Short mmCIF file of N, CA and C in Angstrom, two decimals:
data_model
loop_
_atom_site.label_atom_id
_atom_site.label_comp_id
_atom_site.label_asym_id
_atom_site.label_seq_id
_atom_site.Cartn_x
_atom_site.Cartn_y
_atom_site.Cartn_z
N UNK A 1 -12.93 33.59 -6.38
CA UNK A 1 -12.66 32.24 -5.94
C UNK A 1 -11.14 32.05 -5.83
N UNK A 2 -10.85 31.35 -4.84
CA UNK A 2 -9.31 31.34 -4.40
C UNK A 2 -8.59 30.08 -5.36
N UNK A 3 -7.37 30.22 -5.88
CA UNK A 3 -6.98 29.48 -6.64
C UNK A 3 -6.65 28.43 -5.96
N UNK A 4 -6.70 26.69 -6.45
CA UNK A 4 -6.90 25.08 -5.64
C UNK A 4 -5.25 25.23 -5.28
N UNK A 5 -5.84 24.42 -4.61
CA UNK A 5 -3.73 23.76 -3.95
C UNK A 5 -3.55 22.36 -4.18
N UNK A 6 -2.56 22.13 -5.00
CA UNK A 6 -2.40 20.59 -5.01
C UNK A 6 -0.95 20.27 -4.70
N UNK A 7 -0.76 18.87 -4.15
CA UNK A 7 0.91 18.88 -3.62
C UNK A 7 0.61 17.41 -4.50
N UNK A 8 1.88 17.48 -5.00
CA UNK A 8 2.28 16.34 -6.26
C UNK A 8 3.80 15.74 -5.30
N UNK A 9 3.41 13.96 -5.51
CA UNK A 9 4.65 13.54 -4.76
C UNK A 9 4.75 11.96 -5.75
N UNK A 10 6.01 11.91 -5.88
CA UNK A 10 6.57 10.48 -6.73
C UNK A 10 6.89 9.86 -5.65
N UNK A 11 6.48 8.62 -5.02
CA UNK A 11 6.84 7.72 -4.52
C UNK A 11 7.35 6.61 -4.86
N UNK A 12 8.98 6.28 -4.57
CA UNK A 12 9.15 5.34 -4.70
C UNK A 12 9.06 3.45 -3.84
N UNK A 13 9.58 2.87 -4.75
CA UNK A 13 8.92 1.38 -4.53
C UNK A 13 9.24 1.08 -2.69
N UNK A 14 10.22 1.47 -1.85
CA UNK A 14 10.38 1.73 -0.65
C UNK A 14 9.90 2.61 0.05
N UNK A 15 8.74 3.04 -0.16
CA UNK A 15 8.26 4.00 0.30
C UNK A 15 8.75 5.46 0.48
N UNK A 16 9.65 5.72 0.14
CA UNK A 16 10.26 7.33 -0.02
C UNK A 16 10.04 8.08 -0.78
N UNK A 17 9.95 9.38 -0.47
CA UNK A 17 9.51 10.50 -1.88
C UNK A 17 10.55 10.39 -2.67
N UNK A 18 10.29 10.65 -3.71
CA UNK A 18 11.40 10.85 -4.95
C UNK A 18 11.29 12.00 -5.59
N UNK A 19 10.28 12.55 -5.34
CA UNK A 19 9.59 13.91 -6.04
C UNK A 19 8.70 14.66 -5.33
N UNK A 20 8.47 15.88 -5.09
CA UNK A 20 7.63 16.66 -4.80
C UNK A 20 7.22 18.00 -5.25
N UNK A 21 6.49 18.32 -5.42
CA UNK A 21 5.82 19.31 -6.08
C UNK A 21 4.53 20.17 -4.91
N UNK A 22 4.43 21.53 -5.15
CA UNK A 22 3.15 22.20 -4.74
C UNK A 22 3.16 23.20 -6.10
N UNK A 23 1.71 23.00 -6.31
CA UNK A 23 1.41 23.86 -7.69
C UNK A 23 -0.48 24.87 -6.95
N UNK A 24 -0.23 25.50 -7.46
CA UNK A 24 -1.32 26.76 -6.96
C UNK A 24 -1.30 27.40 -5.27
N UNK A 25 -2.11 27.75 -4.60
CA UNK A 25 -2.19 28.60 -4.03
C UNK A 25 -1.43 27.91 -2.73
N UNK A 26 -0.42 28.19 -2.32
CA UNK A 26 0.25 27.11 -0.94
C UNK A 26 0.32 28.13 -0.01
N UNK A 27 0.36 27.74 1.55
CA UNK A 27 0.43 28.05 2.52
C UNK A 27 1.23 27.53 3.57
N UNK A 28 3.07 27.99 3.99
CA UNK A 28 3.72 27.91 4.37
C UNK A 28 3.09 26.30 5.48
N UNK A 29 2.14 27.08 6.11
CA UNK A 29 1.75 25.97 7.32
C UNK A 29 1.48 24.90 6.85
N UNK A 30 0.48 24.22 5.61
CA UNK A 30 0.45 22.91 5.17
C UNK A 30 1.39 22.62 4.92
N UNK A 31 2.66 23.21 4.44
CA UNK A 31 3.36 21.87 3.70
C UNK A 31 3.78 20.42 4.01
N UNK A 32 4.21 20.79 5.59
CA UNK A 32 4.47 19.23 6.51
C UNK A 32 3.17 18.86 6.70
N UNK A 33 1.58 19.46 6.83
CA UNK A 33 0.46 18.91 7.02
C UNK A 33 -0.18 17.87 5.61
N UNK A 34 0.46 18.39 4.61
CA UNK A 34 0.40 17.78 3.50
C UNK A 34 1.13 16.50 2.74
N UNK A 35 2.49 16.86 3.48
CA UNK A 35 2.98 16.01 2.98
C UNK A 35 2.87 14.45 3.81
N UNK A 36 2.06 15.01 5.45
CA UNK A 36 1.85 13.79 6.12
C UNK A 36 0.49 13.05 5.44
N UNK A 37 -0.26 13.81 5.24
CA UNK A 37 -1.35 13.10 4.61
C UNK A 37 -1.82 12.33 3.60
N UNK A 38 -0.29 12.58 2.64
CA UNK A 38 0.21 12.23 1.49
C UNK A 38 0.61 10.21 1.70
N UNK A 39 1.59 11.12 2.68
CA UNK A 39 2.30 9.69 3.60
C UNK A 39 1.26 8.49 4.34
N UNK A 40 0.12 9.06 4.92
CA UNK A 40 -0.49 8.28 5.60
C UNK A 40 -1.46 7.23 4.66
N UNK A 41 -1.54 7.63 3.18
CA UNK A 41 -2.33 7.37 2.59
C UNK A 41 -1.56 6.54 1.98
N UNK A 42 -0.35 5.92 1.91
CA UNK A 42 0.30 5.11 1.27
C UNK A 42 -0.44 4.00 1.74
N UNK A 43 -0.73 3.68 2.68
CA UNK A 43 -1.17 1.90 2.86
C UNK A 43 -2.62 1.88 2.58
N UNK A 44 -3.40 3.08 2.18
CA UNK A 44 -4.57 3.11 1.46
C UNK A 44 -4.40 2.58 0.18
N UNK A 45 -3.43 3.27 -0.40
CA UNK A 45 -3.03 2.86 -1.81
C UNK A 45 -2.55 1.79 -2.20
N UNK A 46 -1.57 0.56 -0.94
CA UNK A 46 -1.22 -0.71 -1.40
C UNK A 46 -2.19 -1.39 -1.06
N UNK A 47 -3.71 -1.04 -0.42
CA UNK A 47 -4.85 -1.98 -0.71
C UNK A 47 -5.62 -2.07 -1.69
N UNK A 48 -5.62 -0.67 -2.05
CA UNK A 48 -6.54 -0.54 -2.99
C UNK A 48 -6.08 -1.17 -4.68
N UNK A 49 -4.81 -0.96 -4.81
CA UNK A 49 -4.07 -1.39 -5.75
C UNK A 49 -4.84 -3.05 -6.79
N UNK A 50 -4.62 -3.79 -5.37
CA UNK A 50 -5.19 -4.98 -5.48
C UNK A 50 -6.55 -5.34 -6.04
N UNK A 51 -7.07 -3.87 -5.82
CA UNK A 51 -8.87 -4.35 -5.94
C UNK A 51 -9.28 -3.80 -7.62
N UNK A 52 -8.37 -3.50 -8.18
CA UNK A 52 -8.84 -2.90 -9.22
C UNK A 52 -7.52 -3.42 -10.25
N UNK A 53 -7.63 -3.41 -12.01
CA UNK A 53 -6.60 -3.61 -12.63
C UNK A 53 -6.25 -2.51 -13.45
N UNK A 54 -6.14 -1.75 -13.03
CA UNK A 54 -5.99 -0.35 -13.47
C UNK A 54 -5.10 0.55 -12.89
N UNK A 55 -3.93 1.68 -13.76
CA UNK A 55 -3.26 2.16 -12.60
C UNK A 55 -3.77 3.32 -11.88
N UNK A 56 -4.53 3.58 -12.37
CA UNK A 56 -5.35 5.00 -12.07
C UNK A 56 -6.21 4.72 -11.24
N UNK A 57 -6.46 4.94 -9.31
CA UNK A 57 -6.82 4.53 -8.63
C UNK A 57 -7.71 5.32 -8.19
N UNK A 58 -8.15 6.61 -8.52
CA UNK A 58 -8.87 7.61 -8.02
C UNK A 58 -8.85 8.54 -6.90
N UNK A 59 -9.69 8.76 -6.10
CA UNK A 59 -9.36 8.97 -4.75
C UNK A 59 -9.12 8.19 -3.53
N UNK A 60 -8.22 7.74 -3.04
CA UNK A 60 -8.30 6.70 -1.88
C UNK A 60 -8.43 7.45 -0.76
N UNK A 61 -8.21 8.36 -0.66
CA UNK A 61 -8.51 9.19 1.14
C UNK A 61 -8.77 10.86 0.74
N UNK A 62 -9.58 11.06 2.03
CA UNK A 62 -9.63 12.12 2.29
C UNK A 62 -9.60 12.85 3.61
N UNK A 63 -9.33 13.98 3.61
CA UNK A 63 -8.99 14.45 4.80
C UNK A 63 -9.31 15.69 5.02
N UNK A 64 -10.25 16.21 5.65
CA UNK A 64 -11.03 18.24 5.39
C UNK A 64 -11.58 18.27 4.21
N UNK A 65 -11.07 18.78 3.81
CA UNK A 65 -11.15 19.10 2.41
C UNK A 65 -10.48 18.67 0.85
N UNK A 66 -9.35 17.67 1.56
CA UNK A 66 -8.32 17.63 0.71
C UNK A 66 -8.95 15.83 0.07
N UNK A 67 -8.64 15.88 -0.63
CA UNK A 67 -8.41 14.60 -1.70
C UNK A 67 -7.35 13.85 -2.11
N UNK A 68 -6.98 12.94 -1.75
CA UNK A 68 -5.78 12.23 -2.10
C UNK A 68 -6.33 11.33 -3.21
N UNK A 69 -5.89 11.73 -4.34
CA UNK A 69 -5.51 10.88 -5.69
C UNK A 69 -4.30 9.85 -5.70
N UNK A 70 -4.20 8.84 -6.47
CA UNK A 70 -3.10 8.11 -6.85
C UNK A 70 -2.94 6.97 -7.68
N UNK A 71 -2.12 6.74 -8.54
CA UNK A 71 -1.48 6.34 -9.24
C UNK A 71 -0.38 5.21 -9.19
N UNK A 72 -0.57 3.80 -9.77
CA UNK A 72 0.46 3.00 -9.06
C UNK A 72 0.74 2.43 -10.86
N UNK A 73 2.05 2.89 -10.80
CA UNK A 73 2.61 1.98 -12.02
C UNK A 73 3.55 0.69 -12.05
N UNK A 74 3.10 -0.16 -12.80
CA UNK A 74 3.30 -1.36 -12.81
C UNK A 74 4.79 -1.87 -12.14
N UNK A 75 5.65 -0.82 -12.18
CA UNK A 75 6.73 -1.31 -10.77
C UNK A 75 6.75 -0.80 -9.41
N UNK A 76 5.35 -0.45 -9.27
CA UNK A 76 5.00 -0.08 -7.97
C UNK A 76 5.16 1.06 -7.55
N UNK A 77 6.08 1.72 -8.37
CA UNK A 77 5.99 3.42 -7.89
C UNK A 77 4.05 4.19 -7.60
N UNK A 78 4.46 5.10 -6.82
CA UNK A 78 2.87 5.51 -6.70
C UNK A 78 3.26 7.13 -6.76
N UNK A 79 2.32 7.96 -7.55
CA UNK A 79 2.14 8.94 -7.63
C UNK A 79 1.29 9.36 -6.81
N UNK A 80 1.30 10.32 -6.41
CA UNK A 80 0.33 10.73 -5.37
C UNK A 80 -0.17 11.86 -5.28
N UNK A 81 -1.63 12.64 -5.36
CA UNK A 81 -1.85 14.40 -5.59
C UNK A 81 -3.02 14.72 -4.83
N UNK A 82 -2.25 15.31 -3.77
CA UNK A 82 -3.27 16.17 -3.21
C UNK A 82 -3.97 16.78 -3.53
N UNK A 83 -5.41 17.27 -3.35
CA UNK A 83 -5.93 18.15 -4.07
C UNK A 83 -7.57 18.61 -3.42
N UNK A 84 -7.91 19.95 -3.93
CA UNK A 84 -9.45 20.50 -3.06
C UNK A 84 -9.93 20.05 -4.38
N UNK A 85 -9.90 20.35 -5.59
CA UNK A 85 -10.68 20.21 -6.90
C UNK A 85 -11.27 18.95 -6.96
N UNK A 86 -12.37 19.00 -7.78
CA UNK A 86 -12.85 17.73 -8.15
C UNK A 86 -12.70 17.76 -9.91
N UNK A 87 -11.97 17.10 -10.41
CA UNK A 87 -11.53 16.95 -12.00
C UNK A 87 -10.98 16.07 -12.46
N UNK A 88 -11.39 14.63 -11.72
CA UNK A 88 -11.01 13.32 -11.99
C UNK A 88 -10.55 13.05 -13.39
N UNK A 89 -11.38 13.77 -14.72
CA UNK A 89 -10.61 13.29 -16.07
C UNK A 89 -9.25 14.05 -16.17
N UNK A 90 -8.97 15.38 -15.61
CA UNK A 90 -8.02 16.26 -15.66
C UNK A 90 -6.96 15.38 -15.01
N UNK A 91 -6.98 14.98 -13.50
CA UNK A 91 -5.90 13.98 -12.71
C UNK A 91 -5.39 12.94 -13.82
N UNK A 92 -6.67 12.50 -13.77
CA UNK A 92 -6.19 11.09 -15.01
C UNK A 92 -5.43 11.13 -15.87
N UNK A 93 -4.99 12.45 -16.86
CA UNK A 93 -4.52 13.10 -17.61
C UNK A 93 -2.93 13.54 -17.11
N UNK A 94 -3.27 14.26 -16.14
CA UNK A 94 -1.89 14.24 -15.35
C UNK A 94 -1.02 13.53 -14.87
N UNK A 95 -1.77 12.40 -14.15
CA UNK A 95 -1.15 11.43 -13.66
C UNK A 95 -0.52 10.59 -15.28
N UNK A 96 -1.46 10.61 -16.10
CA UNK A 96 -0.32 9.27 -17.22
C UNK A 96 1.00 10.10 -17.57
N UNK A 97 0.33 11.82 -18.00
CA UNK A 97 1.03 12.09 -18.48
C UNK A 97 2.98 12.28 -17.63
N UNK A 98 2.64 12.26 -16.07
CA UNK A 98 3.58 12.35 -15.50
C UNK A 98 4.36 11.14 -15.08
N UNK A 99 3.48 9.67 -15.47
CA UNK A 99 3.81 8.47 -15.67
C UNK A 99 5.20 8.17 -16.66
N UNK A 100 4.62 8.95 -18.13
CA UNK A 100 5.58 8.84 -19.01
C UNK A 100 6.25 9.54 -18.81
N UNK A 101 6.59 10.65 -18.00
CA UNK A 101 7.86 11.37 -18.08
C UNK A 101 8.83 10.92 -17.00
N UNK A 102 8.12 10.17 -15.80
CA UNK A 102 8.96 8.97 -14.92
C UNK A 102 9.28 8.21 -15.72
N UNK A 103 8.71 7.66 -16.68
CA UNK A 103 9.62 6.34 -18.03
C UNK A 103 10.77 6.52 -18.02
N UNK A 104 10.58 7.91 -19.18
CA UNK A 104 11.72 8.31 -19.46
C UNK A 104 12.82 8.73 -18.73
N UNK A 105 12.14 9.00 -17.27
CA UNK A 105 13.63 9.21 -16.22
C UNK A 105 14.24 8.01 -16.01
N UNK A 106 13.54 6.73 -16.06
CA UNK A 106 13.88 5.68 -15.86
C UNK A 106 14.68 5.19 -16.91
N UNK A 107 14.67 5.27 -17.65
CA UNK A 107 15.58 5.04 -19.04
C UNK A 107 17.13 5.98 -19.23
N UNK A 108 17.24 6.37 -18.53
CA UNK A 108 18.21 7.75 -18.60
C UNK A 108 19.54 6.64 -17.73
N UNK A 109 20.35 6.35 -18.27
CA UNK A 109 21.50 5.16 -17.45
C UNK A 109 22.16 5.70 -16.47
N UNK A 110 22.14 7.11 -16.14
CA UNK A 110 22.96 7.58 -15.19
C UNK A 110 21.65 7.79 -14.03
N UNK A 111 20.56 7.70 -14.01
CA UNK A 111 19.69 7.63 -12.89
C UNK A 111 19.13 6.45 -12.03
N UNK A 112 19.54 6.20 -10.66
CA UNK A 112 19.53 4.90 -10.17
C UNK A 112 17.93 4.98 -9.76
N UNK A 113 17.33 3.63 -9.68
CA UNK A 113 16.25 3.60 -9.33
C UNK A 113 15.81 3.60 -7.85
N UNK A 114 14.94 4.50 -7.70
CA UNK A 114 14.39 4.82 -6.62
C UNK A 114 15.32 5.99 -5.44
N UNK A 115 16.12 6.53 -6.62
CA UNK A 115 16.85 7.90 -6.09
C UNK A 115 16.17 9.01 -6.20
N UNK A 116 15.96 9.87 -5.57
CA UNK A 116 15.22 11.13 -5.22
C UNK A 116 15.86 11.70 -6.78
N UNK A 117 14.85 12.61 -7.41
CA UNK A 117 14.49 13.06 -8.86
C UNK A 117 14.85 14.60 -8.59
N UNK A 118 15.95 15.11 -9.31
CA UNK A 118 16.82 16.63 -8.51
C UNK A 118 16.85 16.89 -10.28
N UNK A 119 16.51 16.56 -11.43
CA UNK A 119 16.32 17.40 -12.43
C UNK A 119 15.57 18.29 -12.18
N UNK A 120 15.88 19.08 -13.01
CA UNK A 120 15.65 20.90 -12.89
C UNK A 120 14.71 20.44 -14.22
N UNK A 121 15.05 19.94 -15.12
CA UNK A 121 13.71 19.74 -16.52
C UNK A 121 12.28 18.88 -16.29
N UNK A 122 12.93 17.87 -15.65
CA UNK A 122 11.92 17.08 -14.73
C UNK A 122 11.10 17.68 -14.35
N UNK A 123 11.30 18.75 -13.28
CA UNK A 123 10.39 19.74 -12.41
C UNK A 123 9.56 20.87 -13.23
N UNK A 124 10.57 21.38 -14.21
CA UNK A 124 9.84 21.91 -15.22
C UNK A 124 8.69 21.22 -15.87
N UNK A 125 9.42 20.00 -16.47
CA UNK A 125 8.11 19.26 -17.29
C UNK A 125 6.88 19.30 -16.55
N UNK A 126 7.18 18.87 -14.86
CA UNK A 126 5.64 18.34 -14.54
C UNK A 126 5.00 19.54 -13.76
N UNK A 127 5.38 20.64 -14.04
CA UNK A 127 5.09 21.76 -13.67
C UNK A 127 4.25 22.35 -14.60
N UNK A 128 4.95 22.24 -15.51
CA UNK A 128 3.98 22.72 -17.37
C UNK A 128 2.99 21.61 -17.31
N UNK A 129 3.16 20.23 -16.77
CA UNK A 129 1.90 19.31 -17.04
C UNK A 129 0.68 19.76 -16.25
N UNK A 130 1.29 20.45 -14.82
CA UNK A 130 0.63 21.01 -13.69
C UNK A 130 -1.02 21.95 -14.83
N UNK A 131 0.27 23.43 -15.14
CA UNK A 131 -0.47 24.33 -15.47
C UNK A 131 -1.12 23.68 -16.62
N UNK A 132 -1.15 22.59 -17.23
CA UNK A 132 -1.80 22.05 -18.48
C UNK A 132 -3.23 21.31 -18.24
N UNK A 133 -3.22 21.08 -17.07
CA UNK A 133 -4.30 19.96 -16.65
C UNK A 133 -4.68 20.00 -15.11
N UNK A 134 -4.23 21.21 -14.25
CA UNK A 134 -4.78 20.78 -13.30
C UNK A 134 -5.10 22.51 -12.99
N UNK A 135 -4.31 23.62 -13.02
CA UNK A 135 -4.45 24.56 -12.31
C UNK A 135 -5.52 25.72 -13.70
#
C-alpha cells in the first residue's frame, strides 16, 4: 500500500498562506494542484464556520480523492489538510495540536501577525506532529 499524501497549510486571517507543509508520499505535479484546492476551499470554510460552534470543522470539500479538512481558530486563522486518509480522530488531534503551537507563535513579540511562519522549529514541530498523528 502506497504511503497517504497530505499538504498542511496555515492560513491567515487575509486569506494568505502563512505555512505550508507536504508530509508523506508527494508528487512534484500536485503541488500547485494542491495547493489550489486548498485555496478554493477557503470560502467552503467561511460558511461552514458559521454553522457549527466548534473549531474543528471536518471535511468541507472534496476533490478525486482528496479531502480537505479544516480548522478555524477563534481569530479566524484556518488550518487547512489535505488528505486521501480517512482518520478524522487522528486530524482532530493534529489540528489542536498544531493550533497550540500557532499560540505560541503568536505570543513570541518579535512575530507580526499574519506574517508568513519561516521558523525552522516551527516546521520541525509540526512535522514531528505530522509523523505523530497522521503518517
Amino acid at each position: 500500500m502506497a504511503m497517504p499524501t497530505f499538504y498542511f497549510a496555515l492560513v491567515g486571517t487575509n486569506d494568505s498562506p502563512l505555512y505550508e507543509a507536504e508530509f508523506g508520499a508527494q508528487r512534484e505535479e500536485n503541488k500547485y494542484l494542491q495547493q489550489f484546492v486548498v485555496h478554493a476551499a477557503l470560502d467552503l470554510v467561511d460558511d461552514a464556520q458559521f454553522m457549527t460552534n466548534t473549531c474543528y470543522l471536518k471535511a468541507v470539500d472534496r476533490y478525486n480523492d482528496w479531502t480537505v479538512s479544516a480548522y478555524v481558530t477563534p481569530s479566524n486563522a484556518r488550518l487547512m489538510l489535505l488528505h486521501e486518509a480517512k482518520a478524522e480522530d487522528a486530524i482532530k488531534s493534529f489540528f489542536t495540536a498544531c493550533h497550540e503551537l500557532y499560540l505560541k507563535t503568536l505570543l513570541n513579540p518579535f512575530y507580526q501577525p499574519n506574517a508568513a511562519i519561516q521558523s525552522q522549529t516551527f516546521d520541525a514541530k509540526v512535522h514531528t506532529l505530522a509523523k505523530k498523528y497522521l503518517l
